[in-house]
Coordinates of C-alpha atoms in Angstrom, one line a residue:
M1 CA 0.0 0.0 0.0
A2 CA 2.8 2.3 0.9
S3 CA 4.6 1.5 -2.3
A4 CA 1.4 2.3 -4.2
V5 CA 1.0 5.7 -2.5
A6 CA 4.7 6.4 -3.1
H7 CA 4.2 5.5 -6.8
A8 CA 1.2 7.8 -7.0
G9 CA 3.1 10.6 -5.4
A10 CA 6.0 10.1 -7.8
S11 CA 3.6 10.2 -10.7
R12 CA 2.1 13.5 -9.5
A13 CA 5.6 14.9 -9.0
T14 CA 6.6 13.8 -12.5
R15 CA 3.5 15.5 -14.0
S16 CA 4.2 18.7 -12.0
V17 CA 7.8 18.8 -13.3
A18 CA 6.7 18.1 -16.8
L19 CA 4.1 20.9 -16.5
A20 CA 6.7 23.3 -15.2
V21 CA 9.0 22.5 -18.1
L22 CA 6.2 23.0 -20.6
L23 CA 5.3 26.3 -19.1
T24 CA 9.0 27.4 -19.1
V25 CA 9.3 26.4 -22.8
G26 CA 6.1 28.2 -23.6
A27 CA 7.3 31.3 -21.9
A28 CA 10.6 31.2 -23.8
A29 CA 9.0 30.5 -27.2
P30 CA 7.9 33.3 -29.5
R31 CA 4.4 34.6 -29.1
A32 CA 3.3 33.6 -32.6
L33 CA 4.5 30.2 -33.7
A34 CA 4.6 29.5 -37.5
A35 CA 1.6 27.4 -38.5
Q36 CA 2.3 23.9 -39.8
E37 CA 1.7 23.9 -43.6
F38 CA -0.1 20.5 -43.7
V39 CA -1.9 18.4 -41.1
R40 CA -0.1 15.5 -39.6
Q41 CA -0.2 12.4 -41.8
S42 CA -0.9 8.9 -40.7
L43 CA 1.1 5.9 -42.0
L44 CA -0.4 2.4 -41.9
I45 CA 2.4 -0.2 -42.2
A46 CA 0.5 -3.2 -43.3
P47 CA 1.8 -6.7 -42.3
L48 CA 4.6 -7.5 -44.8
R49 CA 3.7 -10.6 -46.8
P50 CA 5.9 -13.6 -46.2
D51 CA 7.6 -15.1 -49.2
S52 CA 9.0 -18.4 -48.0
G53 CA 11.7 -18.8 -50.6
G54 CA 13.7 -21.7 -49.3
S55 CA 12.3 -21.4 -45.7
S56 CA 9.3 -23.0 -44.2
A57 CA 6.0 -21.1 -44.3
R58 CA 6.1 -20.8 -40.5
D59 CA 9.6 -19.4 -40.4
A60 CA 8.8 -17.0 -43.2
A61 CA 5.7 -15.7 -41.4
R62 CA 7.7 -15.2 -38.2
T63 CA 10.5 -13.3 -40.1
A64 CA 7.9 -11.1 -41.9
K65 CA 6.3 -10.2 -38.6
Q66 CA 9.6 -9.4 -37.0
V67 CA 10.5 -7.1 -39.9
T68 CA 7.0 -5.5 -39.8
D69 CA 7.3 -4.8 -36.1
A70 CA 10.8 -3.4 -36.5
V71 CA 9.9 -1.1 -39.4
R72 CA 7.0 0.3 -37.4
E73 CA 9.1 1.1 -34.4
R74 CA 12.1 2.5 -36.3
T75 CA 9.9 4.6 -38.7
G76 CA 8.2 6.2 -35.7
Q77 CA 11.6 6.9 -34.1
R78 CA 13.1 8.4 -37.3
T79 CA 10.2 10.9 -38.1
E80 CA 8.9 14.0 -36.3
V81 CA 5.7 13.3 -34.4
K82 CA 4.1 16.5 -35.6
S83 CA 4.5 15.5 -39.3
L84 CA 3.8 11.7 -39.2
R85 CA 2.0 9.3 -37.0
V86 CA 2.8 5.6 -37.5
L87 CA -0.3 3.7 -36.7
E88 CA 0.2 1.1 -34.0
G89 CA 0.0 -2.5 -35.2
Y90 CA -2.7 -3.4 -32.7
R91 CA -5.2 -1.1 -34.4
L92 CA -5.1 -3.1 -37.6
D93 CA -5.0 -6.4 -35.6
N94 CA -8.2 -5.3 -33.7
L95 CA -9.9 -4.4 -37.0
L96 CA -9.0 -7.7 -38.6
L97 CA -10.4 -9.5 -35.5
E98 CA -13.7 -7.5 -35.7
L99 CA -14.0 -8.5 -39.4
N100 CA -13.2 -12.2 -38.7
Y101 CA -9.9 -12.2 -40.7
K102 CA -7.6 -15.0 -39.9
P103 CA -4.0 -14.0 -39.0
Q104 CA -2.5 -16.0 -41.9
Q105 CA -5.0 -14.7 -44.4
R106 CA -3.5 -12.7 -47.2
I107 CA -4.8 -9.1 -47.6
G108 CA -5.3 -7.7 -51.1
D109 CA -5.0 -4.1 -52.3
A110 CA -8.7 -3.4 -52.2
E111 CA -8.9 -4.7 -48.6
L112 CA -5.9 -2.7 -47.6
R113 CA -7.5 0.5 -49.0
F114 CA -10.6 -0.2 -47.0
F115 CA -8.7 -0.9 -43.8
G116 CA -6.7 2.3 -44.3
Q117 CA -9.9 4.3 -44.7
Q118 CA -11.3 2.7 -41.5
L119 CA -8.1 3.6 -39.6
R120 CA -8.0 7.1 -41.1
A121 CA -4.6 6.5 -42.7
D122 CA -3.1 8.7 -45.3
E123 CA -0.3 6.5 -46.5
V124 CA 0.1 2.7 -46.6
L125 CA 3.3 0.7 -46.7
V126 CA 2.9 -2.7 -48.5
G127 CA 5.5 -5.3 -49.3
R128 CA 6.9 -8.7 -48.9
V129 CA 9.7 -10.4 -47.0
V130 CA 11.9 -13.1 -48.4
P131 CA 14.0 -14.9 -45.8
Q132 CA 17.5 -16.0 -47.1
P133 CA 20.1 -18.3 -45.6
A134 CA 22.4 -15.3 -45.1
G135 CA 19.7 -12.8 -44.1
V136 CA 16.5 -11.1 -45.2
I137 CA 15.3 -9.4 -48.4
V138 CA 12.5 -6.8 -48.3
V139 CA 10.6 -5.5 -51.3
A140 CA 8.2 -2.7 -50.5
R141 CA 6.4 0.4 -51.8
L142 CA 4.7 3.4 -50.2
A143 CA 1.2 4.2 -51.5
L144 CA -1.0 7.2 -51.0
L145 CA -4.5 6.3 -49.8
R146 CA -6.2 9.2 -51.5
S147 CA -4.9 8.0 -54.9
W148 CA -3.9 4.4 -54.7
G149 CA -2.2 4.5 -58.1
M150 CA 0.3 7.0 -56.7
Q151 CA 2.9 4.6 -55.3
Q152 CA 6.6 4.9 -54.6
P153 CA 8.7 1.7 -55.0
L154 CA 11.4 1.6 -52.4
P155 CA 14.9 0.3 -53.0
V156 CA 15.2 -3.4 -52.2
V157 CA 16.5 -3.9 -48.7
R158 CA 19.0 -6.7 -47.9
A159 CA 20.0 -7.2 -44.3
A160 CA 21.5 -9.8 -42.0
T161 CA 18.6 -9.8 -39.5
P162 CA 14.9 -8.8 -39.4
A163 CA 15.8 -5.9 -37.0
L164 CA 18.4 -4.5 -39.4
A165 CA 16.0 -5.0 -42.3
G166 CA 13.3 -3.0 -40.5
D167 CA 15.8 -0.2 -39.7
A168 CA 17.0 -0.1 -43.3
L169 CA 13.4 0.0 -44.6
A170 CA 12.5 2.8 -42.2
R171 CA 15.4 4.9 -43.5
E172 CA 14.1 4.3 -47.1
I173 CA 10.6 5.3 -46.0
V174 CA 11.8 8.6 -44.5
S175 CA 13.9 9.3 -47.6
A176 CA 11.0 8.6 -49.9
R177 CA 8.6 10.8 -47.9
A178 CA 10.9 13.8 -48.5
Q179 CA 9.0 14.3 -51.8
L180 CA 5.5 14.4 -50.3
T181 CA 5.4 18.0 -49.1
G182 CA 6.2 19.1 -52.7
V183 CA 3.6 16.6 -54.0
R184 CA 0.9 18.1 -51.8
R185 CA 1.8 21.6 -53.1
C186 CA 1.8 20.3 -56.6
E187 CA -1.7 18.8 -56.1
N188 CA -3.0 22.0 -54.6
A189 CA -1.6 24.1 -57.5
L190 CA -3.3 21.7 -59.9
A191 CA -6.6 22.1 -58.1
R192 CA -6.2 25.9 -58.5
G193 CA -5.5 25.5 -62.2
D194 CA -2.0 26.8 -61.8
R195 CA 0.0 24.3 -63.8
R196 CA 3.2 26.3 -63.9
A197 CA 3.3 26.4 -60.0
A198 CA 2.4 22.7 -59.9
A199 CA 5.3 21.8 -62.2
R200 CA 7.7 24.0 -60.1
E201 CA 6.6 22.3 -56.9
A202 CA 6.9 18.8 -58.5
E203 CA 10.4 19.6 -59.7
G204 CA 11.4 20.7 -56.2
A205 CA 10.0 17.4 -54.8
I206 CA 12.1 15.5 -57.3
R207 CA 15.2 17.4 -56.1
A208 CA 14.3 16.4 -52.6
Y209 CA 14.2 12.7 -53.5
A210 CA 15.9 11.8 -56.8
P211 CA 14.0 8.6 -57.6
A212 CA 10.7 10.1 -56.8
V213 CA 7.8 8.5 -58.8
I214 CA 4.9 10.2 -57.1
A215 CA 6.4 13.6 -57.7
R216 CA 7.1 12.7 -61.3
D217 CA 3.5 11.6 -61.8
C218 CA 2.3 15.0 -60.5
L219 CA 4.8 16.7 -62.9
I220 CA 3.4 14.8 -65.8
A221 CA -0.1 15.8 -64.8
A222 CA 1.0 19.4 -64.7
L223 CA 2.5 19.2 -68.2
I224 CA -0.5 17.6 -69.9
D225 CA -1.8 21.0 -70.8
G226 CA -1.7 21.1 -74.6
T227 CA 1.3 23.3 -74.7
T228 CA 4.0 20.9 -73.7
S229 CA 5.3 18.8 -76.6
A230 CA 4.3 15.2 -76.7
D231 CA 7.9 14.0 -76.9
S232 CA 8.8 16.0 -73.7
V233 CA 5.9 14.3 -71.9
R234 CA 6.9 10.9 -73.2
R235 CA 10.4 11.3 -71.9
L236 CA 9.1 12.0 -68.5
T237 CA 7.0 8.9 -68.6
D238 CA 10.1 7.0 -69.7
D239 CA 11.8 8.2 -66.6
V240 CA 9.0 7.0 -64.4
L241 CA 8.7 3.6 -66.0
A242 CA 12.5 3.1 -65.7
I243 CA 12.0 3.4 -62.0
D244 CA 8.6 1.6 -61.8
S245 CA 7.6 -0.4 -64.8
T246 CA 4.1 -1.0 -63.2
N247 CA 3.2 2.7 -63.0
L248 CA -0.2 2.7 -64.7
F249 CA -0.6 6.5 -65.0
A250 CA 2.8 6.9 -66.8
A251 CA 2.0 3.9 -69.0
V252 CA -1.3 5.4 -70.2
V253 CA 0.2 8.9 -70.7
R254 CA 3.0 7.4 -72.7
A255 CA 0.6 5.6 -75.0
D256 CA -1.3 8.9 -75.6
A257 CA 2.0 10.7 -76.2
L258 CA 3.1 8.2 -78.8
E259 CA -0.2 8.6 -80.6
T260 CA 0.2 12.3 -80.6
E261 CA 3.8 11.9 -82.0
G262 CA 2.4 9.8 -84.9
R263 CA 4.4 6.8 -83.8
T264 CA 1.6 4.3 -84.5
T265 CA 3.5 1.1 -84.1
D266 CA 5.0 2.1 -80.8
A267 CA 1.6 3.3 -79.5
I268 CA 0.0 0.0 -80.4
V269 CA 2.8 -1.8 -78.4
Q270 CA 2.3 0.5 -75.5
W271 CA -1.5 0.1 -75.3
R272 CA -0.9 -3.7 -75.2
R273 CA 1.4 -3.2 -72.3
V274 CA -1.2 -1.1 -70.5
Y275 CA -3.8 -3.8 -71.0
A276 CA -1.4 -6.4 -69.6
L277 CA -0.8 -4.3 -66.5
R278 CA -4.5 -4.0 -65.6
N279 CA -6.9 -6.1 -67.6
D280 CA -9.3 -6.3 -64.7
S281 CA -10.3 -2.6 -64.9
L282 CA -13.3 -1.7 -67.0
A283 CA -12.4 2.0 -67.2
L284 CA -8.9 1.2 -68.3
G285 CA -10.0 -1.5 -70.7
V286 CA -12.3 1.0 -72.4
R287 CA -9.4 3.4 -72.9
V288 CA -7.2 0.7 -74.4
V289 CA -9.9 -0.5 -76.8
E290 CA -10.6 3.1 -77.8
G291 CA -6.9 3.6 -78.4
F292 CA -6.8 0.6 -80.7
L293 CA -9.8 1.9 -82.7
R294 CA -8.1 5.3 -83.1
L295 CA -5.0 3.6 -84.3
Q296 CA -7.0 1.6 -86.9
R297 CA -6.4 -1.7 -85.2
P298 CA -10.0 -2.9 -85.0
A299 CA -9.0 -6.6 -84.6
D300 CA -7.0 -5.8 -81.4
A301 CA -9.9 -3.7 -80.2
L302 CA -12.4 -6.5 -80.8
T303 CA -10.1 -9.1 -79.0
D304 CA -9.7 -7.0 -75.9
A305 CA -13.3 -5.8 -75.8
T306 CA -14.6 -9.3 -76.1
D307 CA -12.2 -10.5 -73.4
L308 CA -13.5 -7.8 -71.1
L309 CA -17.1 -8.6 -71.8
T310 CA -16.4 -12.3 -71.0
R311 CA -14.7 -11.6 -67.7
L312 CA -16.4 -8.5 -66.4
G313 CA -19.9 -9.1 -67.7
A314 CA -22.1 -7.1 -70.1
D315 CA -21.5 -3.4 -70.2
A316 CA -23.0 -0.9 -72.6
R317 CA -19.7 0.9 -73.3
L318 CA -18.0 -2.3 -74.2
R319 CA -20.9 -3.4 -76.4
R320 CA -20.7 -0.1 -78.3
L321 CA -16.9 -0.6 -78.7
V322 CA -17.5 -4.1 -80.0
F323 CA -20.0 -2.7 -82.5
R324 CA -17.5 -0.2 -83.7
A325 CA -14.8 -2.8 -84.1
H326 CA -17.1 -5.1 -86.1
A327 CA -18.1 -2.2 -88.4
A328 CA -14.5 -1.2 -88.9
L329 CA -13.7 -4.9 -89.9
A330 CA -16.7 -5.0 -92.3
H331 CA -18.3 -7.8 -90.2
W332 CA -21.7 -6.6 -91.4
R333 CA -23.7 -9.5 -90.0
E334 CA -22.3 -9.1 -86.5
T335 CA -22.6 -5.3 -86.7
A336 CA -26.2 -5.5 -87.8
A337 CA -27.2 -8.0 -85.1
L338 CA -25.5 -6.0 -82.3
G339 CA -27.0 -2.8 -83.7
D340 CA -30.5 -4.3 -83.5
S341 CA -29.9 -5.0 -79.8
L342 CA -28.3 -1.7 -78.9
E343 CA -31.0 0.3 -80.8
L344 CA -33.6 -1.2 -78.4
E345 CA -31.6 -1.1 -75.2
D346 CA -29.0 1.6 -75.2
A347 CA -30.0 5.3 -75.1
A348 CA -26.4 6.4 -75.7
F349 CA -26.3 4.4 -78.9
R350 CA -29.5 6.0 -80.1
A351 CA -28.2 9.5 -79.2
D352 CA -25.0 9.3 -81.3
S353 CA -25.4 9.6 -85.1
N354 CA -22.0 8.0 -85.6
Y355 CA -23.6 4.7 -84.5
A356 CA -26.6 5.3 -86.6
T357 CA -24.6 5.7 -89.8
R358 CA -22.7 2.4 -89.1
Y359 CA -25.9 0.6 -88.3
V360 CA -27.7 1.7 -91.5
E361 CA -24.6 0.8 -93.6
A362 CA -24.4 -2.7 -91.9
L363 CA -28.1 -3.4 -92.7
R364 CA -27.6 -2.2 -96.3
Q365 CA -24.5 -4.3 -96.8
Q366 CA -26.4 -7.3 -95.5
G367 CA -29.0 -6.7 -98.2
D368 CA -31.7 -5.8 -95.8
T369 CA -32.7 -2.6 -97.7
L370 CA -36.1 -2.3 -96.0
A371 CA -34.7 -2.5 -92.5
A372 CA -31.9 -0.1 -93.5
L373 CA -34.5 2.4 -94.9
E374 CA -36.6 2.1 -91.7
V375 CA -33.7 2.7 -89.4
G376 CA -32.4 5.5 -91.7
V377 CA -35.8 7.3 -91.7
R378 CA -35.8 7.2 -87.8
A379 CA -32.2 8.3 -87.7
V380 CA -32.8 11.3 -90.1
R381 CA -35.6 12.5 -87.9
R382 CA -33.6 11.9 -84.7
H383 CA -30.4 13.6 -86.0
A384 CA -31.8 16.2 -88.4
G385 CA -28.4 18.0 -88.6
D386 CA -26.3 15.1 -89.7
A387 CA -25.7 15.2 -93.5
R388 CA -24.3 11.7 -93.6
L389 CA -27.6 10.1 -92.6
Y390 CA -29.5 12.2 -95.1
L391 CA -27.1 11.0 -97.8
Q392 CA -27.6 7.4 -96.8
Y393 CA -31.4 8.0 -96.9
L394 CA -31.1 9.4 -100.5
Q395 CA -28.9 6.5 -101.6
L396 CA -31.4 4.0 -100.1
L397 CA -34.3 5.7 -101.9
G398 CA -32.4 6.0 -105.2
M399 CA -34.1 9.4 -105.5
E400 CA -31.2 11.6 -106.8
T401 CA -33.6 13.4 -109.1
S402 CA -36.5 13.7 -106.7
S403 CA -37.4 16.5 -104.4
A404 CA -35.4 14.9 -101.6
L405 CA -32.1 15.9 -103.2
P406 CA -32.9 19.7 -103.5
R407 CA -34.1 19.6 -99.9
G408 CA -30.7 18.1 -99.0
L409 CA -28.8 20.9 -100.8
T410 CA -31.0 23.5 -99.0
R411 CA -30.4 21.9 -95.6
F412 CA -26.7 21.2 -96.0
P413 CA -25.4 23.7 -98.5
E414 CA -21.8 23.2 -97.4
V415 CA -21.7 19.4 -97.7
P416 CA -19.9 18.4 -101.0
D417 CA -21.6 15.0 -101.2
F418 CA -24.9 16.5 -102.1
Y419 CA -23.3 18.3 -105.1
V420 CA -21.7 15.0 -106.1
L421 CA -25.2 13.4 -106.1
T422 CA -26.5 16.4 -108.1
A423 CA -23.7 15.9 -110.6
S424 CA -24.4 12.2 -110.9
A425 CA -28.1 12.9 -111.5
A426 CA -27.3 15.6 -114.1
R427 CA -24.8 13.3 -115.9
K428 CA -27.4 10.5 -116.1
A429 CA -29.9 13.0 -117.6
G430 CA -27.3 14.0 -120.2
N431 CA -27.0 17.5 -118.7
R432 CA -23.2 17.8 -118.8
T433 CA -23.1 21.6 -118.1
D434 CA -25.0 21.1 -114.8
A435 CA -22.9 18.1 -113.9
L436 CA -19.7 20.2 -114.4
R437 CA -21.1 23.0 -112.3
A438 CA -22.1 20.7 -109.5
T439 CA -18.8 18.9 -109.4
Q440 CA -16.9 22.3 -109.3
E441 CA -19.1 23.3 -106.4
A442 CA -18.3 20.1 -104.6
I443 CA -14.5 20.8 -105.0
R444 CA -15.0 24.4 -103.7
R445 CA -16.4 22.9 -100.5
D446 CA -13.8 20.1 -100.2
A447 CA -10.6 20.5 -102.2
S448 CA -8.9 17.6 -100.5
R449 CA -10.7 14.8 -102.2
T450 CA -8.8 13.6 -105.3
T451 CA -11.8 11.6 -106.6
L452 CA -13.7 14.8 -107.2
Y453 CA -11.0 16.0 -109.6
L454 CA -11.0 12.7 -111.4
Q455 CA -14.8 13.0 -111.9
L456 CA -14.3 16.6 -113.1
A457 CA -11.7 15.4 -115.6
D458 CA -14.0 12.8 -116.9
L459 CA -16.7 15.4 -117.5
F460 CA -14.2 17.7 -119.3
V461 CA -13.1 14.8 -121.6
E462 CA -16.7 14.0 -122.4
A463 CA -17.2 17.7 -123.3
Q464 CA -14.1 17.5 -125.7
R465 CA -12.2 19.8 -123.4
A466 CA -9.1 17.7 -122.8
D467 CA -6.9 20.7 -121.9
S468 CA -9.3 21.6 -119.1
A469 CA -9.2 18.0 -117.9
A470 CA -5.4 18.1 -117.7
A471 CA -5.6 21.4 -115.8
A472 CA -8.1 19.9 -113.3
L473 CA -5.9 16.9 -112.7
A474 CA -2.9 19.2 -112.1
R475 CA -4.7 20.8 -109.2
A476 CA -5.7 17.4 -107.5
P477 CA -4.2 16.5 -104.1
R478 CA -1.3 14.0 -104.3
T479 CA -0.8 12.9 -100.7
G480 CA -1.0 9.4 -99.2
E481 CA -3.1 6.8 -100.9
Q482 CA -4.7 9.6 -103.1
A483 CA -1.3 10.0 -104.8
E484 CA -1.3 6.5 -106.2
L485 CA -5.0 6.9 -107.3
L486 CA -4.1 10.1 -109.2
R487 CA -1.0 8.5 -110.8
T488 CA -3.0 5.4 -112.0
Y489 CA -5.8 7.5 -113.4
T490 CA -3.6 10.0 -115.3
V491 CA -1.6 7.3 -116.9
A492 CA -4.7 5.5 -118.1
R493 CA -6.5 8.6 -119.2
G494 CA -3.4 10.0 -120.9
L495 CA -2.8 6.8 -122.9
L496 CA -6.5 6.7 -124.0
L497 CA -6.4 10.3 -125.1
L498 CA -3.1 9.8 -126.9
R499 CA -4.4 6.9 -129.0
A500 CA -7.6 8.8 -129.9
A501 CA -5.7 12.0 -130.9
G502 CA -3.1 10.5 -133.3
D503 CA -1.4 13.4 -135.1
T504 CA -4.6 15.1 -136.1
L505 CA -5.8 16.5 -132.7
P506 CA -2.9 18.6 -131.4
V507 CA -4.8 20.0 -128.3
Q508 CA -5.9 16.6 -127.3
Q509 CA -2.4 15.2 -127.9
Q510 CA -0.8 17.9 -125.9
A511 CA -3.2 17.3 -123.0
A512 CA -2.4 13.6 -123.1
V513 CA 1.3 14.3 -122.9
S514 CA 0.7 16.7 -120.0
M515 CA -1.2 14.0 -118.1
L516 CA 1.6 11.4 -118.6
W517 CA 4.2 13.9 -117.3
L518 CA 1.8 14.7 -114.4
A519 CA 1.7 10.9 -113.5
D520 CA 5.5 10.9 -113.5
S521 CA 5.7 13.9 -111.3
V522 CA 3.5 12.3 -108.7
S523 CA 5.9 9.3 -108.5
S524 CA 8.6 8.9 -111.1
R525 CA 9.1 5.3 -112.1
A526 CA 10.5 3.5 -115.1
D527 CA 7.0 2.8 -116.6
S528 CA 5.8 6.4 -116.3
R529 CA 9.0 7.8 -117.7
A530 CA 8.7 5.4 -120.7
Y531 CA 5.1 6.4 -121.3
A532 CA 6.0 10.1 -121.0
A533 CA 9.0 9.8 -123.3
A534 CA 7.1 7.9 -126.0
A535 CA 4.2 10.4 -125.9
T536 CA 6.6 13.3 -126.1
L537 CA 8.4 11.7 -129.1
Q538 CA 5.0 11.4 -130.8
L539 CA 4.2 15.0 -130.1
A540 CA 7.6 16.1 -131.4
R541 CA 7.0 14.2 -134.6
A542 CA 3.7 16.0 -135.1
Q543 CA 5.4 19.3 -134.5
L544 CA 8.1 18.4 -136.9
L545 CA 5.5 17.6 -139.5
Q546 CA 3.9 21.0 -138.8
A547 CA 7.2 22.7 -139.3
S548 CA 7.7 20.9 -142.7
K549 CA 4.3 22.4 -143.8
T550 CA 4.8 25.9 -142.5
R551 CA 8.5 26.1 -143.3
T552 CA 9.0 28.2 -140.2
C553 CA 11.9 28.2 -137.8
A554 CA 9.6 28.7 -134.8
D555 CA 7.8 25.4 -135.4
A556 CA 11.1 23.6 -135.8
R557 CA 12.3 25.1 -132.5
T558 CA 9.1 23.9 -130.8
A559 CA 9.8 20.3 -132.0
D560 CA 13.4 20.7 -130.7
A561 CA 12.3 21.8 -127.2
T562 CA 9.8 18.9 -127.0
L563 CA 12.5 16.5 -128.0
G564 CA 14.6 17.8 -125.1
Q565 CA 11.9 16.7 -122.7
S566 CA 11.9 13.1 -124.0
A567 CA 15.7 13.0 -123.8
A568 CA 15.5 14.0 -120.1
A569 CA 13.1 11.1 -119.4
I570 CA 15.4 8.6 -121.3
E571 CA 18.5 9.8 -119.3
R572 CA 16.7 9.0 -116.0
G573 CA 16.1 5.4 -117.2
L574 CA 13.3 3.5 -118.8
G575 CA 13.8 0.1 -117.3
E576 CA 14.8 -3.1 -119.0
S577 CA 11.8 -3.6 -121.3
A578 CA 12.0 -4.0 -125.1
N579 CA 10.0 -0.7 -125.4
A580 CA 12.9 1.1 -123.7
A581 CA 15.3 0.2 -126.5
E582 CA 12.7 1.1 -129.1
I583 CA 12.1 4.5 -127.5
T584 CA 15.9 5.2 -127.3
S585 CA 16.2 4.3 -131.0
M586 CA 13.3 6.5 -131.9
Q587 CA 14.8 9.4 -129.9
A588 CA 18.0 9.1 -131.9
A589 CA 16.1 9.1 -135.3
M590 CA 14.0 12.1 -134.2
R591 CA 17.1 13.9 -133.0
S592 CA 18.7 13.6 -136.5
A593 CA 15.5 14.7 -138.2
V594 CA 15.0 17.8 -136.0
D595 CA 18.6 18.8 -136.4
N596 CA 18.3 18.7 -140.2
A597 CA 15.1 20.7 -140.0
M598 CA 16.8 23.3 -137.8
T599 CA 19.7 23.5 -140.2
V600 CA 17.3 24.1 -143.2
L601 CA 14.6 26.3 -141.6
C602 CA 16.7 28.3 -139.1
R603 CA 19.5 29.6 -141.3
P604 CA 20.8 33.0 -140.2

């Protein structure tokens, strides 16, 4: 009893001394203490998972617990109490008991997040312990509970004993947390919309901890502003993935950046990596599938979307993506069948005219014209401002000459396709003047479509205006696949004109030569050079005949200049065909004939 009283007295004395010390410190301190910038954070150190390696499961579990206890203790000792509170292990143990979790039961990420929220944690340490004959290996990472994807992998710890491993891991935790103040400032700046300040704070956080992943993630978020170049953003993601290859945010941003850079093949590979990282996430799966569709890889999109549907169950977004993939692959039966279902069940499908155009086209391709027309009529009423649907409606009706076409021109005066239909109707009716006018109007509204220039050239040739046809083709776009289309057409049209002209229609003959040279200018190859050289020789011969009739030096000089063009084509090579030798021989003969004419007709 006496000892208890003495103990109570000692306790009171201790509290009195402590109070006096606090009062003394308070009196000595400045009157206004600087406020702490952020509230104290709480760290949940989850039980490290045992990885038996070569040890027994029981020994591995014991070692993992020893490391967990040690890292909790040493982290608490190494950090300031005002900035970080390490949650006591018993708090999690009690929660697990309340929830009927067995001690040996493995805890997944989703459960850890829930437990962290219940314990009001801000940060969570997760990892595994691998006992070794000569010591212990610990692999761990620090995660932010408010955004679980923001995780910092810590350097692998190798130590002789669990206690030393716990101490070493605690040092790594303290080092990694040096970035977190800057990260909070970066996040706050992003919330204010101040991306420049956010980037500055993130860069400061990276200086505080060189291998910072969380800070680099915030820096990337700050730089995705439409002004930073895609290659700069990608290089940052490369830095993150070099440290943490499982960082999902950096992996997705890298795929987007590669798309923006136009590196299609690399972007496809990156989207595949993203899907391999997290193929259990519906939102991420949708992004991956959309990426494949943007990159014109509908087969990959269909494979992943079908896989997600199988594993995650029916979802309207995925079904719409499957519909798009089937349509892109021209799987018309599957597209039509899925369209029937989505049209009935999915409001988002009905609200988007892009789906309606694909659905109508699938029905038409299936040969179900009546169903296509029925859906098309509904779609035109539902999406009155979409010219594509109205065009489909006209094509299904076959009413280019009816009142429906003028109504289309009135409703959509800037859409070139209606002028194309008008030109087609006028051409069928034998009204070439109206057809020419309508085609020219279509080109005025969209000068990027090579096919419109080819149609215009056809109309000019039919009107016996070959020179106008050549001029129209010279204005046609010659990029991408359109270049080959233009080249093929001008070669064919030029040869037809040349055969029809002979030596009696000089304007038509000149237009044919111009077309063949145009084809060679689009892409110079041995065949186009041979065609152009032969046609030019034929033209030079006609001009020489003209000079022999007029007996003028000017006409002889014209033939001489034309012959120079064919010589230039021959010098660049005509290939190994028999025609090449014949053209070269013809050039020599014409050269001699023109030189003689120049000598006779162009005397001083």
